[in-house]
Short mmCIF file of C-alpha atoms (C1' of nucleotides) in Angstrom, two decimals:
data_model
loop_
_atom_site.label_atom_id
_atom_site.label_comp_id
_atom_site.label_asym_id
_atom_site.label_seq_id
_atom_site.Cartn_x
_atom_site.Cartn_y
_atom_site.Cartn_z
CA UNK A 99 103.75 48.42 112.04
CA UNK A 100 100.40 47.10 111.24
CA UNK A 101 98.97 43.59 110.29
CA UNK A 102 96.56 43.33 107.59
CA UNK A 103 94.52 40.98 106.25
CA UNK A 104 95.91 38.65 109.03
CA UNK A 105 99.49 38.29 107.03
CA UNK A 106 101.26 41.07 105.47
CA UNK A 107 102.92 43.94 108.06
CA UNK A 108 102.32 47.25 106.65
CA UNK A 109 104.86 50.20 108.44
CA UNK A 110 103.51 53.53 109.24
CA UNK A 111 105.15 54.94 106.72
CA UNK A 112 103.15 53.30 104.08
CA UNK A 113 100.07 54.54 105.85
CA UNK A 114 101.17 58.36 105.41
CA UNK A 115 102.24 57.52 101.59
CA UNK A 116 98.44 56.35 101.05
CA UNK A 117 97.21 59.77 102.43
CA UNK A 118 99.53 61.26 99.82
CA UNK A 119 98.93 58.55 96.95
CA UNK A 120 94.82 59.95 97.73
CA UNK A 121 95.51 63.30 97.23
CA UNK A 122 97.53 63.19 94.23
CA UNK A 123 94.94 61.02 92.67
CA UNK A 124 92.37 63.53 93.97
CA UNK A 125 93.90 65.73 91.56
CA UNK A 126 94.57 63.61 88.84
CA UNK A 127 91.24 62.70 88.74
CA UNK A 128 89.94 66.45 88.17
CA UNK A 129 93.00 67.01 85.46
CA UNK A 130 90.50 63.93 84.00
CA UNK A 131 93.67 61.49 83.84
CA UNK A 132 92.08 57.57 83.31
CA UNK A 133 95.30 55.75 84.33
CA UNK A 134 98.64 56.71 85.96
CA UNK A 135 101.45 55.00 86.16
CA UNK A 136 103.87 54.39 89.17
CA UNK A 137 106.48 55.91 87.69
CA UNK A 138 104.13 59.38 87.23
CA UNK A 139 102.84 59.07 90.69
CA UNK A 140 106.88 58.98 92.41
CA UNK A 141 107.28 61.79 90.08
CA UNK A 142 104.59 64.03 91.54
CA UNK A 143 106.03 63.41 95.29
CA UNK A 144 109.64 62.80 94.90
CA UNK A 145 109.33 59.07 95.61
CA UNK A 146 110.99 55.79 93.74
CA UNK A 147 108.21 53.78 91.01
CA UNK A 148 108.92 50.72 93.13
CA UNK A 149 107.97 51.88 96.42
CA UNK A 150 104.59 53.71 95.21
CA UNK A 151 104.13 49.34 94.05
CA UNK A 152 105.09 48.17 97.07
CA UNK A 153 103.07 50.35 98.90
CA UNK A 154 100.37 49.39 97.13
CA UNK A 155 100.79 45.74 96.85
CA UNK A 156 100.11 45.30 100.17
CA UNK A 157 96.52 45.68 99.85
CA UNK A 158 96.08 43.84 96.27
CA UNK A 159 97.28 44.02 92.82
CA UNK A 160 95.51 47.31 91.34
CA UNK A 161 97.14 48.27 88.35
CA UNK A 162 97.27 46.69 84.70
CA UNK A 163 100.74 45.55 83.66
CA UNK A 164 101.53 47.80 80.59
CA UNK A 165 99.36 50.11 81.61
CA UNK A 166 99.30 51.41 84.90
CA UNK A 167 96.54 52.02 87.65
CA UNK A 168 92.67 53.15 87.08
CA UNK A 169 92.95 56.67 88.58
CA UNK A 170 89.32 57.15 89.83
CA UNK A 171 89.12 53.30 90.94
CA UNK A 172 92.77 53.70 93.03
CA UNK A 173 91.91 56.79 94.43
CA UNK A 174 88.26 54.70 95.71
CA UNK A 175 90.02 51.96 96.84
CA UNK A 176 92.42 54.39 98.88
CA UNK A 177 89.55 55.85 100.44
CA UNK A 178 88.29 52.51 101.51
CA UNK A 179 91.46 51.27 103.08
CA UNK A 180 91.63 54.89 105.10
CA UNK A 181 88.52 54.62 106.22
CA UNK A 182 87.89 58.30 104.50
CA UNK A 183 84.64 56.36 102.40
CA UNK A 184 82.58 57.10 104.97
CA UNK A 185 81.69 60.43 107.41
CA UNK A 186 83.40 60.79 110.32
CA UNK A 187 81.76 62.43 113.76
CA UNK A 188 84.49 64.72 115.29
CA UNK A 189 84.21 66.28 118.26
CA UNK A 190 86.55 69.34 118.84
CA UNK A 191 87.39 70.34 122.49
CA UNK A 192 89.18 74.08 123.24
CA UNK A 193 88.53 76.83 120.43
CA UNK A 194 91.62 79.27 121.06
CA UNK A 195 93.93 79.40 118.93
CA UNK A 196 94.17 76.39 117.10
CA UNK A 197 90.86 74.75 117.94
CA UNK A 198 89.48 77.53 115.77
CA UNK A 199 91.59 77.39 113.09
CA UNK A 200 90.44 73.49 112.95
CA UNK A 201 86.98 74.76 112.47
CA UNK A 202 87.08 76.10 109.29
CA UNK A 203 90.32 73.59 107.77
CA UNK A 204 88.91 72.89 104.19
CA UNK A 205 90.94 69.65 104.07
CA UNK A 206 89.03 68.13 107.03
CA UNK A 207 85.90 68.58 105.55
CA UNK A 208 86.80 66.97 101.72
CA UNK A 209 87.87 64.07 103.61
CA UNK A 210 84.69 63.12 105.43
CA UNK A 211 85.95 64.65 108.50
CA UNK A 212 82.66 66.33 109.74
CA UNK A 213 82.95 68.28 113.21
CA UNK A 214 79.80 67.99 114.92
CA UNK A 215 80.43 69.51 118.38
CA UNK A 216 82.94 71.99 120.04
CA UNK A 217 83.51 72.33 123.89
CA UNK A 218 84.79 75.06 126.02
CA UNK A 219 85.37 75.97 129.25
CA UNK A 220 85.30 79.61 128.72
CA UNK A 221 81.38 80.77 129.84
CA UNK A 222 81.83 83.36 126.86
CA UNK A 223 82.31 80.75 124.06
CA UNK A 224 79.56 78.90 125.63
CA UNK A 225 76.76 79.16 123.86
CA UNK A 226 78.49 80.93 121.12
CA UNK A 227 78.58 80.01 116.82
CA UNK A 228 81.81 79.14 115.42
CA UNK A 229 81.04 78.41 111.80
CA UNK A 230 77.62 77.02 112.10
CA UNK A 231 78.84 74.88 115.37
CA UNK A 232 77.41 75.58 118.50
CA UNK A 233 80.05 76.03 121.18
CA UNK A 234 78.89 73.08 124.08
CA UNK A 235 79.86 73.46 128.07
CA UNK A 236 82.84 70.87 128.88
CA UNK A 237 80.38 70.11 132.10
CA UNK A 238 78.36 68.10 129.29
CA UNK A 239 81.07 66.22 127.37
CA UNK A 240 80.18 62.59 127.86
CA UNK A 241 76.67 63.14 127.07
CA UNK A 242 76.76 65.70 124.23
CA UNK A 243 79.74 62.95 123.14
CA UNK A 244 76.87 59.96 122.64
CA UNK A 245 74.25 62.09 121.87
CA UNK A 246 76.54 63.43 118.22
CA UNK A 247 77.20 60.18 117.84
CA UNK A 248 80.92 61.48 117.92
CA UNK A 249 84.15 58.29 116.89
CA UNK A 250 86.74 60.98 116.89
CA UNK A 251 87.92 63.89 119.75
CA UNK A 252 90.67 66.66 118.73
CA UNK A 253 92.01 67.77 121.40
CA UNK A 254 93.29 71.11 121.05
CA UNK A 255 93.34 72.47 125.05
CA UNK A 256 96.21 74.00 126.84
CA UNK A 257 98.98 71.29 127.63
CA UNK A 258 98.67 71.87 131.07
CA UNK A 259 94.90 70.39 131.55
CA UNK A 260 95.16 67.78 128.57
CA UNK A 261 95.35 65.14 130.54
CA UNK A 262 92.27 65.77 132.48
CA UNK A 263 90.25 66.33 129.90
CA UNK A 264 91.99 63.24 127.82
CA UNK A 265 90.60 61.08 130.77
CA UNK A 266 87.39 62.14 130.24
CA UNK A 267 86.79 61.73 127.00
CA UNK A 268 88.40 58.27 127.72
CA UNK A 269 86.18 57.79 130.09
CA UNK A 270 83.39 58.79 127.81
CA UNK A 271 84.00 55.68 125.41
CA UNK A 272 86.39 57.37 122.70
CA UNK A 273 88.56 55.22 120.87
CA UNK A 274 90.63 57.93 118.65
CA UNK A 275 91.93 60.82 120.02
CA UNK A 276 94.41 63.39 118.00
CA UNK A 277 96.04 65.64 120.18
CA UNK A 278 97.65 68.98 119.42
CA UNK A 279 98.84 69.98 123.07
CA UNK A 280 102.73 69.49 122.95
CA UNK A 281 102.61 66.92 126.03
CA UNK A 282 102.93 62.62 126.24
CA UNK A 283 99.37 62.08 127.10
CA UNK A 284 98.03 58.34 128.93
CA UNK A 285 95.74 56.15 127.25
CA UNK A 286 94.39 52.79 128.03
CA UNK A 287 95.50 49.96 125.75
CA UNK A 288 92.64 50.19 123.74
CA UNK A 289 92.34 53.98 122.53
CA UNK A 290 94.49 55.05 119.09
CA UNK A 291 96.40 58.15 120.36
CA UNK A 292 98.20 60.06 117.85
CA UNK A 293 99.77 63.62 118.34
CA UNK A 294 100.44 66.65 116.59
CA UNK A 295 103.21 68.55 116.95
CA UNK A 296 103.44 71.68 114.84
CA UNK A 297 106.73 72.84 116.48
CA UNK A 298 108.31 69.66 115.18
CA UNK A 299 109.08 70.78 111.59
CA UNK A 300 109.78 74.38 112.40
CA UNK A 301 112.68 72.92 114.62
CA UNK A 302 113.88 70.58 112.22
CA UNK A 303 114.24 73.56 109.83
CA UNK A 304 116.14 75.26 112.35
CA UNK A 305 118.53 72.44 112.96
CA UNK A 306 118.86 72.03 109.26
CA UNK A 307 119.84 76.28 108.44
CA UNK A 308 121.92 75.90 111.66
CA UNK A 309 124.49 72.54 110.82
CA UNK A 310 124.23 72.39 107.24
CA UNK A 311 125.00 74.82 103.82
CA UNK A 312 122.16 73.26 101.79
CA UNK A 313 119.84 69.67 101.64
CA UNK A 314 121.90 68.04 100.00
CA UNK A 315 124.97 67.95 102.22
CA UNK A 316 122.37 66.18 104.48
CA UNK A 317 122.93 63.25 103.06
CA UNK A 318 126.70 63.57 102.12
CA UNK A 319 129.30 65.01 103.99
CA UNK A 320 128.37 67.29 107.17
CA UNK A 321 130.02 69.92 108.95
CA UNK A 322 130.41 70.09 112.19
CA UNK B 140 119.46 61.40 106.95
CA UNK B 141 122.07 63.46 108.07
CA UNK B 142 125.87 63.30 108.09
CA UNK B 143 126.74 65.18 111.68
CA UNK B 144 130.70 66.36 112.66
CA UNK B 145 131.61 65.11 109.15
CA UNK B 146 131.44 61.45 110.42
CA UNK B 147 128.20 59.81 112.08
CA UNK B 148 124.69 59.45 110.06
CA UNK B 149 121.94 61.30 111.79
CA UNK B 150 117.97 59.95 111.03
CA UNK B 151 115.43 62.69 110.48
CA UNK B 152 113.82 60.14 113.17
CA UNK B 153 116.95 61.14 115.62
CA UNK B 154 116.32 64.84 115.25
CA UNK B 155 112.75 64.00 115.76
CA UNK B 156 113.43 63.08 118.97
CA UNK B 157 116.01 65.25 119.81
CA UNK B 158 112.86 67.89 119.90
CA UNK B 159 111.01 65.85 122.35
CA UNK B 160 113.87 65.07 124.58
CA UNK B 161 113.93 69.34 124.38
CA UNK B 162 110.69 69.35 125.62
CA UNK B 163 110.62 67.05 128.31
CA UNK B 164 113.86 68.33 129.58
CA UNK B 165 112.53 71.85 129.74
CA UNK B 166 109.64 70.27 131.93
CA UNK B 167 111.66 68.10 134.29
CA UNK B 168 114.21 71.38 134.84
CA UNK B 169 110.68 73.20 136.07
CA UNK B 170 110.35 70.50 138.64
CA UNK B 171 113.83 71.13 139.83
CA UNK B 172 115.38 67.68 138.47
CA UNK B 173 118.97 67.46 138.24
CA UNK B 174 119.98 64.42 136.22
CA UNK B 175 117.65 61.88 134.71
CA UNK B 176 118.47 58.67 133.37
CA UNK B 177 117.68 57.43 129.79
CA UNK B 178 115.13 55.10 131.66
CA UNK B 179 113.23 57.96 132.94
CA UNK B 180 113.78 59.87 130.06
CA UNK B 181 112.05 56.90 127.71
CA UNK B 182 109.71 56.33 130.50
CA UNK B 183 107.92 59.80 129.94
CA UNK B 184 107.28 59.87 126.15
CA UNK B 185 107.17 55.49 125.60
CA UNK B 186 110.54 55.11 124.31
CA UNK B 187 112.75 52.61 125.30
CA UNK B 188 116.29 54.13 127.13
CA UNK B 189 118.51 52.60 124.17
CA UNK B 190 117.19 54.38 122.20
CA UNK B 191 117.39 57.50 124.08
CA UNK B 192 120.94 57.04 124.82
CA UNK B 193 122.40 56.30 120.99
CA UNK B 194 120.26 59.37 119.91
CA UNK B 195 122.15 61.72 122.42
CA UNK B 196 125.78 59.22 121.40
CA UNK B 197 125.63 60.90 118.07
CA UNK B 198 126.49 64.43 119.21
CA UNK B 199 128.43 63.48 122.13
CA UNK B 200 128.78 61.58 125.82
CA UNK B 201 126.91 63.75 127.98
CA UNK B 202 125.94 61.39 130.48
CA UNK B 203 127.57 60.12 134.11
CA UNK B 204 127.90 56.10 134.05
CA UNK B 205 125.82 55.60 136.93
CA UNK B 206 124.20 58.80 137.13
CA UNK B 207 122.41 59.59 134.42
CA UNK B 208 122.17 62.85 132.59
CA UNK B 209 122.04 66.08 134.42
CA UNK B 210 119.23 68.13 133.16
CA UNK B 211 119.99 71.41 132.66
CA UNK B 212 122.95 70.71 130.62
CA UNK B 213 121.46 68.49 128.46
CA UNK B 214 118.69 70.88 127.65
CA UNK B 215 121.17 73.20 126.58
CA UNK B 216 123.18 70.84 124.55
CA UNK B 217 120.28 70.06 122.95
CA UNK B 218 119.12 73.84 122.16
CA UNK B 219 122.55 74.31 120.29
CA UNK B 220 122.09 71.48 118.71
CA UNK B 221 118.68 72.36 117.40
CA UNK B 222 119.79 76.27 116.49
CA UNK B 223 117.41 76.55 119.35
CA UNK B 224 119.45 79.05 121.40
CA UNK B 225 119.43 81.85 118.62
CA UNK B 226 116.37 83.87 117.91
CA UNK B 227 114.59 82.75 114.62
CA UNK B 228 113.25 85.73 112.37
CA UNK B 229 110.53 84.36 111.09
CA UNK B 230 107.97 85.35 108.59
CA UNK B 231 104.37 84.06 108.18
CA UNK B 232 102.52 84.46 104.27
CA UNK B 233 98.92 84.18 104.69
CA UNK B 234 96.69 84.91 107.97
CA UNK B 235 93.75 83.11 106.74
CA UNK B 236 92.51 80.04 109.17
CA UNK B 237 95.79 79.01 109.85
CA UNK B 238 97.78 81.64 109.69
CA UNK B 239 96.15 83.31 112.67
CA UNK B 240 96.48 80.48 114.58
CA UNK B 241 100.14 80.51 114.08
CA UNK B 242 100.73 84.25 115.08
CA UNK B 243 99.15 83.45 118.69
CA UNK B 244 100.91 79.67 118.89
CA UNK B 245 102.89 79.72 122.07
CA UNK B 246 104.90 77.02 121.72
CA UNK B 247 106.59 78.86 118.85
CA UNK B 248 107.77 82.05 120.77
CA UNK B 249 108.65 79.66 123.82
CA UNK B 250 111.28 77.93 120.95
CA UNK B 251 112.63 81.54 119.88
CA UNK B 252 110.54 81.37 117.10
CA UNK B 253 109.97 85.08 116.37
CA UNK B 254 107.21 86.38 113.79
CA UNK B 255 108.32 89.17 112.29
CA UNK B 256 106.19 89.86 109.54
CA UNK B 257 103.10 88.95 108.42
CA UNK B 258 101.66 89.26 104.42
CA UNK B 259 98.45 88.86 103.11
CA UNK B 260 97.33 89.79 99.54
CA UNK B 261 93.64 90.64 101.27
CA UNK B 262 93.47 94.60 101.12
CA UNK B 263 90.85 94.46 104.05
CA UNK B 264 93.43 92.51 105.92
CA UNK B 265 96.54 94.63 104.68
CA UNK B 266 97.54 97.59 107.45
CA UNK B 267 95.55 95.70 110.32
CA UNK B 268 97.11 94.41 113.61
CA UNK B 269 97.25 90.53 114.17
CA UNK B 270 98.70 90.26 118.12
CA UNK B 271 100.90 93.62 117.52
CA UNK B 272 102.19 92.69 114.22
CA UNK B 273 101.13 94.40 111.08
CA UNK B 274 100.27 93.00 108.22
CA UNK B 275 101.93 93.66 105.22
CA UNK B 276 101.41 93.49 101.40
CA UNK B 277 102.26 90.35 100.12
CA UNK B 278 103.63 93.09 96.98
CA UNK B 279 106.32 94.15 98.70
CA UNK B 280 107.35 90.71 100.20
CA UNK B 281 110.82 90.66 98.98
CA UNK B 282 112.04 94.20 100.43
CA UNK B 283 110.50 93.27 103.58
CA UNK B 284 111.60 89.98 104.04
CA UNK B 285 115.18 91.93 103.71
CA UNK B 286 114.48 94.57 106.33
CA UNK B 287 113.27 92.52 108.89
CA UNK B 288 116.07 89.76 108.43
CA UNK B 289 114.28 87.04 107.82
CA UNK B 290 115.65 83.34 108.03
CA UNK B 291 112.37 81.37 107.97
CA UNK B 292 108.98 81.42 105.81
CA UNK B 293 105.67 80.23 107.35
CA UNK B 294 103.66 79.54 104.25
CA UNK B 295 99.58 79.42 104.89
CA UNK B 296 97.92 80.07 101.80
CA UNK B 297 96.00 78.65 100.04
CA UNK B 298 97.86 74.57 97.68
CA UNK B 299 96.40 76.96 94.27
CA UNK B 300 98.74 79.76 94.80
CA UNK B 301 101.31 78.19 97.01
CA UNK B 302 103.71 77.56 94.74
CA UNK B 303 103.54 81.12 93.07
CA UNK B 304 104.37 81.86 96.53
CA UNK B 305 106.78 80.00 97.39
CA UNK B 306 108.68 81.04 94.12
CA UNK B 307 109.15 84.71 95.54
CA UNK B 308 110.36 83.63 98.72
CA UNK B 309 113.15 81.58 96.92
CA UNK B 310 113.87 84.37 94.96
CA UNK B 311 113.99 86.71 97.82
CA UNK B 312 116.87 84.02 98.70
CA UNK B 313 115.03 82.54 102.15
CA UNK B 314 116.62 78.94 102.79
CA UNK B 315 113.81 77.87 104.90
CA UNK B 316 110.23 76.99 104.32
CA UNK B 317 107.67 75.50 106.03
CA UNK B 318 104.75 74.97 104.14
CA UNK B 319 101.05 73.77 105.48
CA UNK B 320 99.37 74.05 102.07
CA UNK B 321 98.80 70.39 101.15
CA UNK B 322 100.51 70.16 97.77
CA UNK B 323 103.96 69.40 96.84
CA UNK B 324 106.10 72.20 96.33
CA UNK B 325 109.33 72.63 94.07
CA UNK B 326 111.88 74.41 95.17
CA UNK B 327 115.55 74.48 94.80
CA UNK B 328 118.40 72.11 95.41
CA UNK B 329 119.59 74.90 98.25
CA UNK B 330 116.39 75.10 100.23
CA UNK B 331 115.36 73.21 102.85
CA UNK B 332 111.87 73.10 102.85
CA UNK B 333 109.58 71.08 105.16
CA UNK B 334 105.76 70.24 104.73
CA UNK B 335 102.64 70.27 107.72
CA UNK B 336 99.84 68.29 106.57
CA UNK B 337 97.10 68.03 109.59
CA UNK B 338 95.08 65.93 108.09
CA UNK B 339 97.25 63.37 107.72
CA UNK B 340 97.00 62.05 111.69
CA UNK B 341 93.64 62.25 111.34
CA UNK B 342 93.62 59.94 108.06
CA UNK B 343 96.14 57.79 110.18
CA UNK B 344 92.84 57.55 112.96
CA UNK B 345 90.81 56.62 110.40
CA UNK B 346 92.73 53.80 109.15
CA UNK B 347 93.46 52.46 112.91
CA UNK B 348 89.87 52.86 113.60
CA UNK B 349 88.39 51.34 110.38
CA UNK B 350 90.90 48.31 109.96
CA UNK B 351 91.69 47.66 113.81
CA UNK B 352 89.57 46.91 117.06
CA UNK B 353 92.71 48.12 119.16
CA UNK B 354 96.53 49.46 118.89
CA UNK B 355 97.65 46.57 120.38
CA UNK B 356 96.51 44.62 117.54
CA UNK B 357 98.09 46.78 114.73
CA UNK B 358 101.30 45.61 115.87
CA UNK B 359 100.10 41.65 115.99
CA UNK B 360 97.54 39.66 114.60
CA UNK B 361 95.37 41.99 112.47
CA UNK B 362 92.01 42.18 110.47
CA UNK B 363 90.85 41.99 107.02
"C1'" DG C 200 106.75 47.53 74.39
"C1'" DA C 201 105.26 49.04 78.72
"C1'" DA C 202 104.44 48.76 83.39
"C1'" DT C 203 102.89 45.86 87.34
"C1'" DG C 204 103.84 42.72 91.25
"C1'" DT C 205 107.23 40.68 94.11
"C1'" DG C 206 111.08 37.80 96.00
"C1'" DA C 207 115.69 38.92 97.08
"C1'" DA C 208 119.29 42.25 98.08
"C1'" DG C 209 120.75 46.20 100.15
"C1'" DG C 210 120.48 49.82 103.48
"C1'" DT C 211 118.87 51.96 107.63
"C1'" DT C 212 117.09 52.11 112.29
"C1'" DT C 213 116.22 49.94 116.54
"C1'" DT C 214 117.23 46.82 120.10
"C1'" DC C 215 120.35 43.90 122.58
"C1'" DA C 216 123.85 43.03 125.63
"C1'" DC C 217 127.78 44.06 127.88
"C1'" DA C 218 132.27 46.45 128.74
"C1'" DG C 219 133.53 50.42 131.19
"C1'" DC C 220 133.20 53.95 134.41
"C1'" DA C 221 131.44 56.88 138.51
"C1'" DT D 111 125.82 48.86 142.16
"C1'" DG D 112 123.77 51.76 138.58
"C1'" DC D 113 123.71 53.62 134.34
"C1'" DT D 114 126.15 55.25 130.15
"C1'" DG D 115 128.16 54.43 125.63
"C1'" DT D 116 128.53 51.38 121.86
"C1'" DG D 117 129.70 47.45 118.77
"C1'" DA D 118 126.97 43.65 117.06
"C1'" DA D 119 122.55 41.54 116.07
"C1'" DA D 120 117.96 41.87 114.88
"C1'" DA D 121 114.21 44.09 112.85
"C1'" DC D 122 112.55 46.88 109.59
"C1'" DC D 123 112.10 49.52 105.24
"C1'" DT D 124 113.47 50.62 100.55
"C1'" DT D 125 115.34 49.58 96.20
"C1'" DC D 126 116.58 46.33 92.67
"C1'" DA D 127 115.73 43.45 89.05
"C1'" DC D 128 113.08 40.51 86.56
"C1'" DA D 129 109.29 37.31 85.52
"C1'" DT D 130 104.75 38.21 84.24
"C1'" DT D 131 100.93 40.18 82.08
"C1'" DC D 132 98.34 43.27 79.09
#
DNA sequence: GAATGTGAAGGTTTTCACAGCA
DNA sequence: TGCTGTGAAAACCTTCACATTC
C-alpha cells in the first residue's frame, strides 16, 4: 500500500489500474472521444464502474456528475500522478536476449521512458550500436551512470551475477531498479526494487489448462 | 480465484507464489538442502513463513512439525501442481522485438516450456531459422498449430492486429494464450488467456519515484 | 436523467497465535 | 524444543447503494 497526500492508502493494485486507465484513455483520446464515463471505461477492461471511481477518487474528484470524465484532461492528470509527464533517463545493463528486445519496446518510448545508455560485459558489444545507443563497458558504470544523468537501471543480466552488478548500481546512487533476472535481489531500504518475471504468467496458464476445464470453473466449483 | 479439490479457494496471489516457492526450491535442491522451513523459505524472497505455510495448506500437509519441508519433494509437489512436470507445446506468433527474445529465454525451456513453432506474416522472415526453429507462415497457422500439438500461444505482435490474431488461434481451438501486446483482448468464455505488459513495472517506478522519497514511506506517512 | 463521489457493507487475503506433532 | 497446520482475527480491497451534482 501507499500513502498519499499524507491521508488516503492507495493498494498496488490501484497503481496498475492507473497504467491501464492511461492507456485506454490514450486511445480514446485518438478515437477523439471528449468525455467517458466509468461505466465505458470498466467496459473496455472487464472491470466494475465503481472501482474505475474509487480508483480514481483517491487522487481528487475528476469527473462531472451526469456526465462523466474529460478524456484528454484524465488521461493528463494520469500522467502526472505516474510520473510518465516528464522524461525518464534509463539506463539498460546486459543486451542478450532480453536487454535487446528492451531496446527497441515501442511502449517504453511513448511513455517517456528514454534509454540513454546500455552496458556490457561482452568486449564485442562494447563499443557496438544497438538502435542508435552506444553499447558502454560495465568497468564504467558509476560514471557513465552520473554523467547520462540516468534515475532508472533495467537490469536484464544473467541471474547468476545480478546481484553483483545490483550492488553496483546501488552503490552508484540509483534509487529504481526493475529487474528481469528470475532471482530475490538485496536492496537497501531506500531503493524501489520491482521485478519482472515473464515465466510467471506462462506458469499460471499452465496450472490453469492443467486443474481446470475452462475460466470459469475458476471461480466455481474445481476439480481435483 | 480458484476453487482447488472441489473445496478450498485458491488466490491467483497463491499460485503466484506457488511459482516462486518453484524457483527457490529448485535453487536450494542445487545446494544440496534437504528440508527447509517456511522461515527460511520466506526469508529468501521477503515473505513472512505464514504465509508460506497456508499457501502450501491448500494442496496438502507436506511438511514435518518440527522439521520443516524436505526439498526435493516439495519441488515436485509443486511441479504437478503447476502442470510443470509435463512438456508444454508451445507456439510463439510474431518474432519481431519480442518475439526473438522469447525463442532464446531460458527460463522457459528450464520450465518445460517447449517452442514449437514460430509464425510471422514477414515473407523475409518466413523459411528462416530463429535458434533451430523455422519460421512459419502465419497463413497456415491453424494446420500447424494441429501438427505440432500445440497447447499454448505466445502472442507478440503487434496491439493493431492482435486481436485478428488472437481470433485464429481460438478458432484453431488453443485454450491458452499469453498475450504481450498491450491491448485488451476478447476471447471466449473457454479460454484462459493471460496478459504481459512490461511497461507496467516501470510505470509502477515512476510513480514510487515521483510521489515517494523511499519504499519505506509508501507503506507509512506519505507525500503530496 | 445521468453519472460521479463516497461511506458502509461485503468479501477476500494476510497475519496471528496456538494446538498438535515429530 | 522446533516447526507445521489451521481456525480466528485483523487488514485490506471491492462492490453496493445512494446522496449529490450537473
Amino acid at each position: 500500500m501507499v500513502a498519499y497526500g499524507g491521508k488516503r492508502k492507495i493498494s498496488e493494485s490501484t497503481i496498475r489500474r492507473l497504467s491501464i486507465y492511461y492507456r485506454v484513455l490514450s486511445i480514446l483520446e485518438k478515437e477523439n472521444y471528449e468525455t467517458v464515463s466509468s461505466k465505458e471505461l470498466a467496459r473496455r477492461e472487464k472491470l466494475t464502474p465503481a472501482q474505475v471511481r474509487k480508483d480514481l477518487s483517491f487522487f481528487g474528484s475528476f469527473g462531472t456528475r451526469g456526465l462523466g470524465y474529460p478524456v484528454s484532461e484524465l488521461k493528463d492528470r494520469i500522467a502526472q500522478i505516474l510520473g510518465l509527464n516528464k522524461i525518464w533517463n534509463v539506463a539498460l545493463i546486459g543486451v542478450g536476449n532480453i536487454g535487446s528486445a528492451l531496446v527497441g519496446y515501442k511502449e517504453f518510448q511513448r511513455q517517456n521512458f528514454n534509454i540513454k545508455v546500455i552496458f556490457d560485459n561482452d568486449q564485442r558489444k562494447i563499443g557496438s550500436n544497438h538502435k542508435g545507443i552506444k553499447v558502454s563497458d560495465i568497468k564504467n558504470l558509476e560514471s557513465d551512470l552520473k554523467a547520462n544523468n540516468i534515475e532508472i537501471v533495467i537490469v536484464a543480466v544473467p541471474a547468476t551475477v545480478a546481484q553483483y552488478i545490483v550492488d553496483d548500481v546501488v552503490k552508484a546512487g540509483i534509487k529504481g531498479i526493475l529487474n528481469f533476472a528470475p532471482v530475490n535481489l538485496k536492496v537497501p531500504g531506500d531503493v524501489f526494487l520491482r521485478n519482472e518475471n515473464m515465466s510467471m504468467e506462462l506458469e499460471y496458464l499452465s496450472f490453469a489448462l492443467r486443474n481446470f476445464m475452462n475460466p470459469s470453473e475458476m471461480d466455481e466449483k474445481g476439480i481435483s
